[in-house]
Amino acid sequence: MRFLTVLLGLFLWTSVSFAQRIHMPDLFQCLSASADKFEYSMFQQGFVCYKSSGGLNGWTCLFAYHPSPLQQDPSKATAIIQYDRNSRSDVLTYQVRSKEQYELLRTELIKLGYTIDPVVVDRELFTSAKDANTVVSCQPATNATGMSGNYEGYMFTLTHRRY
């Protein structure tokens, strides 16, 4: 019985930390991926698709990561990611509940050469001289900004403009 308890604990610990393994370069890679490659990558990472639609005007999808297969409510997700693509821009929003994951991703963003724009007050806005068409904003999730009922945690919004 003790072995099963340890095994179950290890499984749950691994499941919770799995979504924590997404790093900032992974998010930038997702931003440039085609719809089918993005969806395949999310399934490989253990995310569940809740919404995917596309047409002539663009494409959007919403994926959530749950530490337990028994929990399927997107509002209880450990991490949630939404990708919107249209003719003018690609927008990837990644929301995590963990402050540690937020700090790690923020540090990785700075190591990639992004600097904070001092003008913005309500969130942090990062820009890069290497890629002027990509902007990253970081902010706490609130009732106004959270995705699919997730009003806790932190959000990263990567926007790549094609004009």
CSV table of N, CA and C in Angstrom, one decimal:
chain,number,residue,atom,x,y,z
A,1,MET,N,0.8,-1.2,0.0
A,1,MET,CA,0.0,0.0,0.0
A,1,MET,C,0.9,1.3,0.0
A,2,ARG,N,1.9,1.2,0.8
A,2,ARG,CA,2.8,2.4,0.8
A,2,ARG,C,3.4,2.6,-0.6
A,3,PHE,N,3.8,1.6,-1.3
A,3,PHE,CA,4.4,1.7,-2.6
A,3,PHE,C,3.4,2.5,-3.5
A,4,LEU,N,2.1,2.1,-3.5
A,4,LEU,CA,1.1,2.7,-4.3
A,4,LEU,C,1.0,4.2,-3.9
A,5,THR,N,1.0,4.5,-2.7
A,5,THR,CA,0.9,5.9,-2.2
A,5,THR,C,2.1,6.7,-2.8
A,6,VAL,N,3.3,6.2,-2.7
A,6,VAL,CA,4.5,6.8,-3.2
A,6,VAL,C,4.4,7.0,-4.7
A,7,LEU,N,4.0,6.0,-5.4
A,7,LEU,CA,3.8,6.0,-6.8
A,7,LEU,C,2.8,7.0,-7.3
A,8,LEU,N,1.7,7.1,-6.6
A,8,LEU,CA,0.7,8.1,-6.9
A,8,LEU,C,1.2,9.5,-6.6
A,9,GLY,N,1.9,9.7,-5.5
A,9,GLY,CA,2.5,11.0,-5.2
A,9,GLY,C,3.5,11.4,-6.2
A,10,LEU,N,4.3,10.5,-6.7
A,10,LEU,CA,5.3,10.8,-7.7
A,10,LEU,C,4.6,11.2,-9.0
A,11,PHE,N,3.5,10.5,-9.4
A,11,PHE,CA,2.7,10.8,-10.6
A,11,PHE,C,2.1,12.2,-10.5
A,12,LEU,N,1.5,12.5,-9.4
A,12,LEU,CA,0.9,13.8,-9.2
A,12,LEU,C,2.0,14.9,-9.3
A,13,TRP,N,3.1,14.7,-8.6
A,13,TRP,CA,4.2,15.7,-8.6
A,13,TRP,C,4.7,16.0,-10.0
A,14,THR,N,4.9,14.9,-10.8
A,14,THR,CA,5.3,15.0,-12.2
A,14,THR,C,4.3,15.7,-13.0
A,15,SER,N,3.0,15.4,-12.8
A,15,SER,CA,2.0,16.0,-13.6
A,15,SER,C,1.9,17.5,-13.4
A,16,VAL,N,2.0,17.9,-12.1
A,16,VAL,CA,1.9,19.3,-11.8
A,16,VAL,C,3.1,20.1,-12.3
A,17,SER,N,4.3,19.5,-12.3
A,17,SER,CA,5.5,20.2,-12.7
A,17,SER,C,5.6,20.1,-14.2
A,18,PHE,N,4.9,19.3,-14.9
A,18,PHE,CA,5.0,19.2,-16.4
A,18,PHE,C,4.8,20.5,-17.1
A,19,ALA,N,3.7,21.1,-16.7
A,19,ALA,CA,3.4,22.4,-17.4
A,19,ALA,C,4.4,23.5,-17.0
A,20,GLN,N,5.1,23.3,-15.9
A,20,GLN,CA,6.1,24.2,-15.5
A,20,GLN,C,7.4,24.1,-16.3
A,21,ARG,N,7.4,23.2,-17.2
A,21,ARG,CA,8.6,23.0,-18.1
A,21,ARG,C,8.6,23.8,-19.3
A,22,ILE,N,7.6,24.6,-19.6
A,22,ILE,CA,7.5,25.4,-20.8
A,22,ILE,C,8.3,26.7,-20.5
A,23,HIS,N,9.2,26.9,-21.4
A,23,HIS,CA,10.1,28.1,-21.2
A,23,HIS,C,9.9,29.1,-22.3
A,24,MET,N,10.4,30.3,-22.1
A,24,MET,CA,10.2,31.4,-23.0
A,24,MET,C,10.5,31.1,-24.4
A,25,PRO,N,11.7,30.4,-24.7
A,25,PRO,CA,12.0,30.1,-26.1
A,25,PRO,C,10.9,29.2,-26.7
A,26,ASP,N,10.3,28.3,-25.9
A,26,ASP,CA,9.2,27.5,-26.4
A,26,ASP,C,8.0,28.3,-26.8
A,27,LEU,N,7.7,29.3,-26.0
A,27,LEU,CA,6.6,30.2,-26.4
A,27,LEU,C,6.8,31.0,-27.6
A,28,PHE,N,8.1,31.5,-27.8
A,28,PHE,CA,8.4,32.1,-29.1
A,28,PHE,C,8.3,31.2,-30.3
A,29,GLN,N,8.7,29.9,-30.1
A,29,GLN,CA,8.6,28.9,-31.1
A,29,GLN,C,7.2,28.6,-31.5
A,30,CYS,N,6.3,28.6,-30.5
A,30,CYS,CA,4.9,28.4,-30.7
A,30,CYS,C,4.3,29.6,-31.5
A,31,LEU,N,4.8,30.7,-31.2
A,31,LEU,CA,4.3,31.9,-31.9
A,31,LEU,C,4.5,31.9,-33.4
A,32,SER,N,5.5,31.2,-33.8
A,32,SER,CA,5.8,31.2,-35.2
A,32,SER,C,5.4,29.9,-35.9
A,33,ALA,N,4.7,29.0,-35.1
A,33,ALA,CA,4.3,27.7,-35.7
A,33,ALA,C,3.0,27.8,-36.4
A,34,SER,N,2.8,26.9,-37.4
A,34,SER,CA,1.5,26.8,-38.0
A,34,SER,C,0.5,26.2,-37.1
A,35,ALA,N,-0.7,26.3,-37.5
A,35,ALA,CA,-1.8,25.8,-36.6
A,35,ALA,C,-1.7,24.3,-36.2
A,36,ASP,N,-1.4,23.5,-37.2
A,36,ASP,CA,-1.3,22.0,-37.0
A,36,ASP,C,-0.1,21.7,-36.1
A,37,LYS,N,1.1,22.4,-36.3
A,37,LYS,CA,2.2,22.2,-35.5
A,37,LYS,C,2.0,22.6,-34.1
A,38,PHE,N,1.3,23.8,-33.9
A,38,PHE,CA,1.1,24.3,-32.6
A,38,PHE,C,0.2,23.3,-31.8
A,39,GLU,N,-0.9,22.8,-32.4
A,39,GLU,CA,-1.8,21.9,-31.8
A,39,GLU,C,-1.0,20.6,-31.4
A,40,TYR,N,-0.2,20.1,-32.3
A,40,TYR,CA,0.5,18.9,-32.0
A,40,TYR,C,1.5,19.1,-30.9
A,41,SER,N,2.1,20.2,-30.8
A,41,SER,CA,3.1,20.5,-29.7
A,41,SER,C,2.3,20.6,-28.4
A,42,MET,N,1.1,21.2,-28.4
A,42,MET,CA,0.4,21.3,-27.1
A,42,MET,C,-0.1,19.9,-26.6
A,43,PHE,N,-0.5,19.1,-27.6
A,43,PHE,CA,-0.9,17.7,-27.2
A,43,PHE,C,0.3,17.0,-26.6
A,44,GLN,N,1.5,17.2,-27.2
A,44,GLN,CA,2.7,16.5,-26.7
A,44,GLN,C,3.0,17.0,-25.3
A,45,GLN,N,2.7,18.3,-25.0
A,45,GLN,CA,3.0,18.8,-23.7
A,45,GLN,C,2.0,18.4,-22.6
A,46,GLY,N,0.9,17.8,-23.0
A,46,GLY,CA,-0.1,17.4,-22.1
A,46,GLY,C,-1.3,18.3,-22.0
A,47,PHE,N,-1.4,19.3,-22.8
A,47,PHE,CA,-2.5,20.2,-22.8
A,47,PHE,C,-3.7,19.6,-23.5
A,48,VAL,N,-4.9,20.1,-23.0
A,48,VAL,CA,-6.2,19.6,-23.6
A,48,VAL,C,-6.8,20.8,-24.4
A,49,CYS,N,-7.3,20.5,-25.6
A,49,CYS,CA,-7.9,21.5,-26.4
A,49,CYS,C,-9.3,21.7,-26.0
A,50,TYR,N,-9.7,23.0,-25.8
A,50,TYR,CA,-11.1,23.3,-25.4
A,50,TYR,C,-11.8,24.1,-26.5
A,51,LYS,N,-11.0,24.7,-27.4
A,51,LYS,CA,-11.7,25.5,-28.4
A,51,LYS,C,-10.6,25.6,-29.6
A,52,SER,N,-11.0,25.3,-30.8
A,52,SER,CA,-10.2,25.5,-31.9
A,52,SER,C,-11.1,25.8,-33.1
A,53,SER,N,-10.9,27.0,-33.7
A,53,SER,CA,-11.7,27.4,-34.8
A,53,SER,C,-10.9,28.2,-35.8
A,54,GLY,N,-11.2,28.1,-37.0
A,54,GLY,CA,-10.5,28.8,-38.1
A,54,GLY,C,-11.3,29.0,-39.3
A,55,GLY,N,-10.8,29.9,-40.1
A,55,GLY,CA,-11.5,30.2,-41.3
A,55,GLY,C,-10.6,31.1,-42.2
A,56,LEU,N,-11.2,31.9,-43.1
A,56,LEU,CA,-10.5,32.8,-44.0
A,56,LEU,C,-9.9,33.9,-43.2
A,57,ASN,N,-10.5,34.4,-42.1
A,57,ASN,CA,-10.1,35.6,-41.4
A,57,ASN,C,-9.0,35.3,-40.4
A,58,GLY,N,-8.8,34.0,-40.0
A,58,GLY,CA,-7.8,33.7,-39.0
A,58,GLY,C,-8.1,32.4,-38.3
A,59,TRP,N,-7.4,32.2,-37.2
A,59,TRP,CA,-7.5,30.9,-36.5
A,59,TRP,C,-7.3,31.2,-35.0
A,60,THR,N,-8.0,30.5,-34.1
A,60,THR,CA,-7.8,30.7,-32.7
A,60,THR,C,-8.0,29.3,-32.0
A,61,CYS,N,-7.3,29.1,-30.9
A,61,CYS,CA,-7.4,27.9,-30.2
A,61,CYS,C,-7.1,28.2,-28.7
A,62,LEU,N,-7.7,27.4,-27.8
A,62,LEU,CA,-7.5,27.5,-26.4
A,62,LEU,C,-7.1,26.1,-25.8
A,63,PHE,N,-6.0,26.0,-25.1
A,63,PHE,CA,-5.6,24.8,-24.5
A,63,PHE,C,-5.4,25.0,-23.0
A,64,ALA,N,-5.7,24.0,-22.2
A,64,ALA,CA,-5.5,24.1,-20.8
A,64,ALA,C,-4.7,22.8,-20.3
A,65,TYR,N,-3.9,23.0,-19.3
A,65,TYR,CA,-3.2,21.9,-18.7
A,65,TYR,C,-3.8,21.6,-17.3
A,66,HIS,N,-4.1,20.4,-17.0
A,66,HIS,CA,-4.6,20.0,-15.7
A,66,HIS,C,-3.7,18.9,-15.1
A,67,PRO,N,-3.4,19.1,-13.8
A,67,PRO,CA,-2.5,18.1,-13.2
A,67,PRO,C,-3.1,16.7,-13.0
A,68,SER,N,-4.4,16.7,-13.1
A,68,SER,CA,-5.2,15.4,-12.9
A,68,SER,C,-6.1,15.2,-14.1
A,69,PRO,N,-6.2,14.0,-14.7
A,69,PRO,CA,-7.1,13.7,-15.7
A,69,PRO,C,-8.6,13.8,-15.3
A,70,LEU,N,-8.8,13.8,-14.0
A,70,LEU,CA,-10.2,13.8,-13.4
A,70,LEU,C,-10.7,15.2,-13.5
A,71,GLN,N,-9.9,16.2,-13.5
A,71,GLN,CA,-10.3,17.6,-13.5
A,71,GLN,C,-10.3,18.1,-14.9
A,72,GLN,N,-11.4,18.5,-15.4
A,72,GLN,CA,-11.5,18.9,-16.8
A,72,GLN,C,-12.1,20.4,-17.0
A,73,ASP,N,-12.3,21.1,-15.9
A,73,ASP,CA,-12.8,22.4,-16.0
A,73,ASP,C,-11.7,23.4,-16.3
A,74,PRO,N,-11.8,24.1,-17.4
A,74,PRO,CA,-10.7,25.1,-17.8
A,74,PRO,C,-10.4,26.1,-16.7
A,75,SER,N,-11.4,26.5,-15.9
A,75,SER,CA,-11.2,27.5,-14.9
A,75,SER,C,-10.3,27.0,-13.7
A,76,LYS,N,-10.0,25.7,-13.7
A,76,LYS,CA,-9.2,25.1,-12.6
A,76,LYS,C,-7.8,24.7,-13.2
A,77,ALA,N,-7.5,25.1,-14.4
A,77,ALA,CA,-6.3,24.6,-15.0
A,77,ALA,C,-5.0,25.2,-14.4
A,78,THR,N,-4.0,24.4,-14.3
A,78,THR,CA,-2.7,24.9,-13.8
A,78,THR,C,-2.1,25.9,-14.8
A,79,ALA,N,-2.2,25.7,-16.1
A,79,ALA,CA,-1.7,26.6,-17.1
A,79,ALA,C,-2.7,26.6,-18.2
A,80,ILE,N,-2.8,27.7,-18.9
A,80,ILE,CA,-3.8,27.8,-20.0
A,80,ILE,C,-3.1,28.7,-21.1
A,81,ILE,N,-3.3,28.3,-22.3
A,81,ILE,CA,-2.6,29.0,-23.4
A,81,ILE,C,-3.6,29.2,-24.6
A,82,GLN,N,-3.6,30.4,-25.1
A,82,GLN,CA,-4.5,30.8,-26.2
A,82,GLN,C,-3.7,31.4,-27.3
A,83,TYR,N,-4.0,30.9,-28.5
A,83,TYR,CA,-3.3,31.4,-29.7
A,83,TYR,C,-4.3,32.0,-30.7
A,84,ASP,N,-4.1,33.2,-31.1
A,84,ASP,CA,-5.0,33.9,-32.1
A,84,ASP,C,-4.1,34.3,-33.2
A,85,ARG,N,-4.5,33.9,-34.4
A,85,ARG,CA,-3.8,34.3,-35.6
A,85,ARG,C,-4.7,35.0,-36.6
A,86,ASN,N,-4.4,36.1,-37.1
A,86,ASN,CA,-5.2,36.7,-38.2
A,86,ASN,C,-4.2,37.3,-39.2
A,87,SER,N,-4.7,38.0,-40.2
A,87,SER,CA,-3.9,38.5,-41.3
A,87,SER,C,-2.9,39.5,-40.8
A,88,ARG,N,-3.0,40.2,-39.7
A,88,ARG,CA,-2.1,41.2,-39.3
A,88,ARG,C,-1.2,40.8,-38.2
A,89,SER,N,-1.6,39.9,-37.3
A,89,SER,CA,-0.7,39.5,-36.2
A,89,SER,C,-0.9,38.1,-35.6
A,90,ASP,N,0.0,37.7,-34.8
A,90,ASP,CA,-0.1,36.5,-34.1
A,90,ASP,C,-0.1,36.9,-32.6
A,91,VAL,N,-1.0,36.4,-31.8
A,91,VAL,CA,-1.1,36.7,-30.4
A,91,VAL,C,-1.1,35.4,-29.6
A,92,LEU,N,-0.1,35.2,-28.7
A,92,LEU,CA,-0.1,34.0,-27.9
A,92,LEU,C,-0.1,34.4,-26.4
A,93,THR,N,-1.1,34.0,-25.7
A,93,THR,CA,-1.3,34.3,-24.3
A,93,THR,C,-1.1,33.1,-23.5
A,94,TYR,N,-0.2,33.2,-22.5
A,94,TYR,CA,0.1,32.0,-21.7
A,94,TYR,C,-0.1,32.5,-20.2
A,95,GLN,N,-1.0,31.7,-19.5
A,95,GLN,CA,-1.3,32.1,-18.1
A,95,GLN,C,-1.0,30.9,-17.2
A,96,VAL,N,-0.2,31.3,-16.2
A,96,VAL,CA,0.2,30.3,-15.2
A,96,VAL,C,-0.3,30.7,-13.8
A,97,ARG,N,-0.5,29.8,-12.9
A,97,ARG,CA,-0.9,30.1,-11.5
A,97,ARG,C,0.3,30.4,-10.6
A,98,SER,N,1.4,29.7,-10.9
A,98,SER,CA,2.6,29.8,-10.1
A,98,SER,C,3.4,31.0,-10.2
A,99,LYS,N,3.7,31.7,-9.1
A,99,LYS,CA,4.5,32.9,-9.1
A,99,LYS,C,6.0,32.5,-9.5
A,100,GLU,N,6.4,31.3,-9.1
A,100,GLU,CA,7.7,30.9,-9.4
A,100,GLU,C,7.9,30.7,-10.9
A,101,GLN,N,6.9,30.1,-11.6
A,101,GLN,CA,6.9,30.0,-13.0
A,101,GLN,C,6.9,31.3,-13.7
A,102,TYR,N,6.1,32.3,-13.2
A,102,TYR,CA,6.1,33.6,-13.7
A,102,TYR,C,7.5,34.3,-13.7
A,103,GLU,N,8.1,34.2,-12.5
A,103,GLU,CA,9.4,34.8,-12.3
A,103,GLU,C,10.5,34.1,-13.2
A,104,LEU,N,10.4,32.8,-13.4
A,104,LEU,CA,11.3,32.1,-14.3
A,104,LEU,C,11.2,32.6,-15.7
A,105,LEU,N,9.9,32.6,-16.2
A,105,LEU,CA,9.7,33.1,-17.6
A,105,LEU,C,10.1,34.5,-17.8
A,106,ARG,N,9.9,35.4,-16.8
A,106,ARG,CA,10.3,36.8,-16.9
A,106,ARG,C,11.8,36.9,-16.9
A,107,THR,N,12.5,36.1,-16.1
A,107,THR,CA,14.0,36.1,-16.2
A,107,THR,C,14.5,35.6,-17.5
A,108,GLU,N,13.9,34.6,-18.0
A,108,GLU,CA,14.3,34.1,-19.3
A,108,GLU,C,14.1,35.1,-20.4
A,109,LEU,N,13.0,35.9,-20.3
A,109,LEU,CA,12.7,36.9,-21.3
A,109,LEU,C,13.8,38.0,-21.3
A,110,ILE,N,14.2,38.4,-20.1
A,110,ILE,CA,15.3,39.3,-20.0
A,110,ILE,C,16.6,38.8,-20.6
A,111,LYS,N,16.9,37.5,-20.3
A,111,LYS,CA,18.1,36.9,-20.8
A,111,LYS,C,18.1,36.8,-22.4
A,112,LEU,N,16.9,36.7,-22.9
A,112,LEU,CA,16.8,36.7,-24.4
A,112,LEU,C,17.0,38.1,-25.0
A,113,GLY,N,17.2,39.1,-24.2
A,113,GLY,CA,17.5,40.4,-24.7
A,113,GLY,C,16.3,41.4,-24.7
A,114,TYR,N,15.3,41.0,-24.1
A,114,TYR,CA,14.1,41.9,-24.0
A,114,TYR,C,14.3,42.9,-22.8
A,115,THR,N,13.9,44.1,-23.0
A,115,THR,CA,14.0,45.1,-22.0
A,115,THR,C,12.6,45.7,-21.7
A,116,ILE,N,12.5,46.2,-20.4
A,116,ILE,CA,11.2,46.7,-20.0
A,116,ILE,C,11.0,48.1,-20.5
A,117,ASP,N,9.8,48.4,-21.1
A,117,ASP,CA,9.4,49.7,-21.6
A,117,ASP,C,8.9,50.5,-20.3
A,118,PRO,N,9.6,51.6,-19.9
A,118,PRO,CA,9.2,52.2,-18.7
A,118,PRO,C,7.9,53.1,-18.8
A,119,VAL,N,7.3,53.2,-20.0
A,119,VAL,CA,6.1,54.0,-20.1
A,119,VAL,C,4.9,53.4,-19.6
A,120,VAL,N,4.7,52.1,-19.7
A,120,VAL,CA,3.5,51.4,-19.4
A,120,VAL,C,3.4,51.3,-17.9
A,121,VAL,N,2.2,51.5,-17.3
A,121,VAL,CA,2.0,51.6,-15.9
A,121,VAL,C,1.3,50.3,-15.3
A,122,ASP,N,0.3,49.8,-16.0
A,122,ASP,CA,-0.6,48.7,-15.4
A,122,ASP,C,0.0,47.3,-15.7
A,123,ARG,N,1.1,47.2,-16.4
A,123,ARG,CA,1.7,45.9,-16.7
A,123,ARG,C,3.1,46.2,-17.2
A,124,GLU,N,3.9,45.1,-17.3
A,124,GLU,CA,5.3,45.3,-17.8
A,124,GLU,C,5.2,45.0,-19.3
A,125,LEU,N,5.8,45.8,-20.1
A,125,LEU,CA,5.9,45.7,-21.5
A,125,LEU,C,7.3,45.5,-21.9
A,126,PHE,N,7.7,44.4,-22.6
A,126,PHE,CA,9.0,44.1,-23.0
A,126,PHE,C,9.2,44.2,-24.5
A,127,THR,N,10.2,44.8,-24.9
A,127,THR,CA,10.5,45.0,-26.3
A,127,THR,C,12.0,44.5,-26.6
A,128,SER,N,12.3,44.3,-27.8
A,128,SER,CA,13.7,43.8,-28.2
A,128,SER,C,14.1,44.6,-29.4
A,129,ALA,N,15.4,45.0,-29.4
A,129,ALA,CA,15.9,45.7,-30.6
A,129,ALA,C,16.1,44.7,-31.7
A,130,LYS,N,16.3,43.4,-31.4
A,130,LYS,CA,16.5,42.4,-32.4
A,130,LYS,C,15.2,42.0,-33.2
A,131,ASP,N,14.1,42.1,-32.5
A,131,ASP,CA,12.8,41.8,-33.1
A,131,ASP,C,11.8,42.9,-32.7
A,132,ALA,N,11.8,43.9,-33.5
A,132,ALA,CA,10.9,45.1,-33.2
A,132,ALA,C,9.5,44.8,-33.4
A,133,ASN,N,9.1,43.8,-34.1
A,133,ASN,CA,7.7,43.4,-34.4
A,133,ASN,C,7.1,42.5,-33.3
A,134,THR,N,7.9,42.1,-32.3
A,134,THR,CA,7.4,41.2,-31.3
A,134,THR,C,7.4,42.0,-30.0
A,135,VAL,N,6.3,42.0,-29.3
A,135,VAL,CA,6.2,42.7,-28.0
A,135,VAL,C,5.6,41.7,-27.0
A,136,VAL,N,6.1,41.7,-25.8
A,136,VAL,CA,5.6,40.8,-24.7
A,136,VAL,C,5.1,41.6,-23.6
A,137,SER,N,3.9,41.4,-23.1
A,137,SER,CA,3.4,42.1,-21.9
A,137,SER,C,3.2,41.0,-20.8
A,138,CYS,N,3.5,41.4,-19.6
A,138,CYS,CA,3.4,40.6,-18.4
A,138,CYS,C,2.5,41.3,-17.4
A,139,GLN,N,1.5,40.6,-16.8
A,139,GLN,CA,0.6,41.2,-15.9
A,139,GLN,C,0.0,40.1,-15.0
A,140,PRO,N,-0.5,40.5,-13.8
A,140,PRO,CA,-1.3,39.5,-13.0
A,140,PRO,C,-2.6,39.3,-13.7
A,141,ALA,N,-3.1,38.1,-13.6
A,141,ALA,CA,-4.5,37.8,-14.1
A,141,ALA,C,-5.5,38.3,-13.1
A,142,THR,N,-6.5,39.0,-13.7
A,142,THR,CA,-7.6,39.5,-12.9
A,142,THR,C,-9.0,39.1,-13.5
A,143,ASN,N,-10.0,39.6,-12.9
A,143,ASN,CA,-11.4,39.3,-13.5
A,143,ASN,C,-11.5,39.9,-14.9
A,144,ALA,N,-10.7,41.0,-15.2
A,144,ALA,CA,-10.8,41.6,-16.5
A,144,ALA,C,-9.9,40.9,-17.5
A,145,THR,N,-8.8,40.3,-17.1
A,145,THR,CA,-7.8,39.8,-18.0
A,145,THR,C,-7.6,38.3,-18.0
A,146,GLY,N,-8.1,37.6,-17.0
A,146,GLY,CA,-8.0,36.1,-17.0
A,146,GLY,C,-8.7,35.4,-18.1
A,147,MET,N,-8.3,34.2,-18.4
A,147,MET,CA,-8.9,33.5,-19.5
A,147,MET,C,-9.7,32.3,-19.0
A,148,SER,N,-10.9,32.1,-19.6
A,148,SER,CA,-11.8,31.0,-19.3
A,148,SER,C,-12.0,30.8,-17.8
A,149,GLY,N,-12.3,31.8,-17.1
A,149,GLY,CA,-12.6,31.7,-15.6
A,149,GLY,C,-11.4,31.6,-14.8
A,150,ASN,N,-10.2,31.7,-15.3
A,150,ASN,CA,-8.9,31.7,-14.5
A,150,ASN,C,-8.6,33.2,-14.2
A,151,TYR,N,-8.9,33.5,-12.9
A,151,TYR,CA,-8.6,34.9,-12.5
A,151,TYR,C,-7.5,35.0,-11.5
A,152,GLU,N,-6.7,33.9,-11.4
A,152,GLU,CA,-5.5,33.9,-10.5
A,152,GLU,C,-4.3,33.6,-11.4
A,153,GLY,N,-3.2,34.1,-10.9
A,153,GLY,CA,-1.9,33.8,-11.6
A,153,GLY,C,-1.4,35.0,-12.4
A,154,TYR,N,-0.6,34.6,-13.4
A,154,TYR,CA,0.1,35.6,-14.2
A,154,TYR,C,0.0,35.3,-15.6
A,155,MET,N,0.0,36.4,-16.4
A,155,MET,CA,-0.2,36.2,-17.9
A,155,MET,C,1.0,36.8,-18.7
A,156,PHE,N,1.4,36.1,-19.7
A,156,PHE,CA,2.3,36.6,-20.7
A,156,PHE,C,1.6,36.7,-22.0
A,157,THR,N,1.6,37.8,-22.7
A,157,THR,CA,1.0,37.9,-24.0
A,157,THR,C,2.1,38.3,-25.0
A,158,LEU,N,2.4,37.4,-25.9
A,158,LEU,CA,3.3,37.6,-26.9
A,158,LEU,C,2.6,38.1,-28.2
A,159,THR,N,2.9,39.2,-28.7
A,159,THR,CA,2.3,39.7,-29.9
A,159,THR,C,3.3,39.9,-31.0
A,160,HIS,N,3.1,39.3,-32.2
A,160,HIS,CA,4.0,39.5,-33.3
A,160,HIS,C,3.2,40.1,-34.4
A,161,ARG,N,3.6,41.4,-34.8
A,161,ARG,CA,2.9,42.1,-35.8
A,161,ARG,C,3.6,41.8,-37.2
A,162,ARG,N,2.7,41.6,-38.2
A,162,ARG,CA,3.3,41.3,-39.5
A,162,ARG,C,3.3,42.5,-40.5
A,163,TYR,N,3.2,43.7,-39.9
A,163,TYR,CA,3.2,44.9,-40.8
A,163,TYR,C,4.3,45.8,-40.5
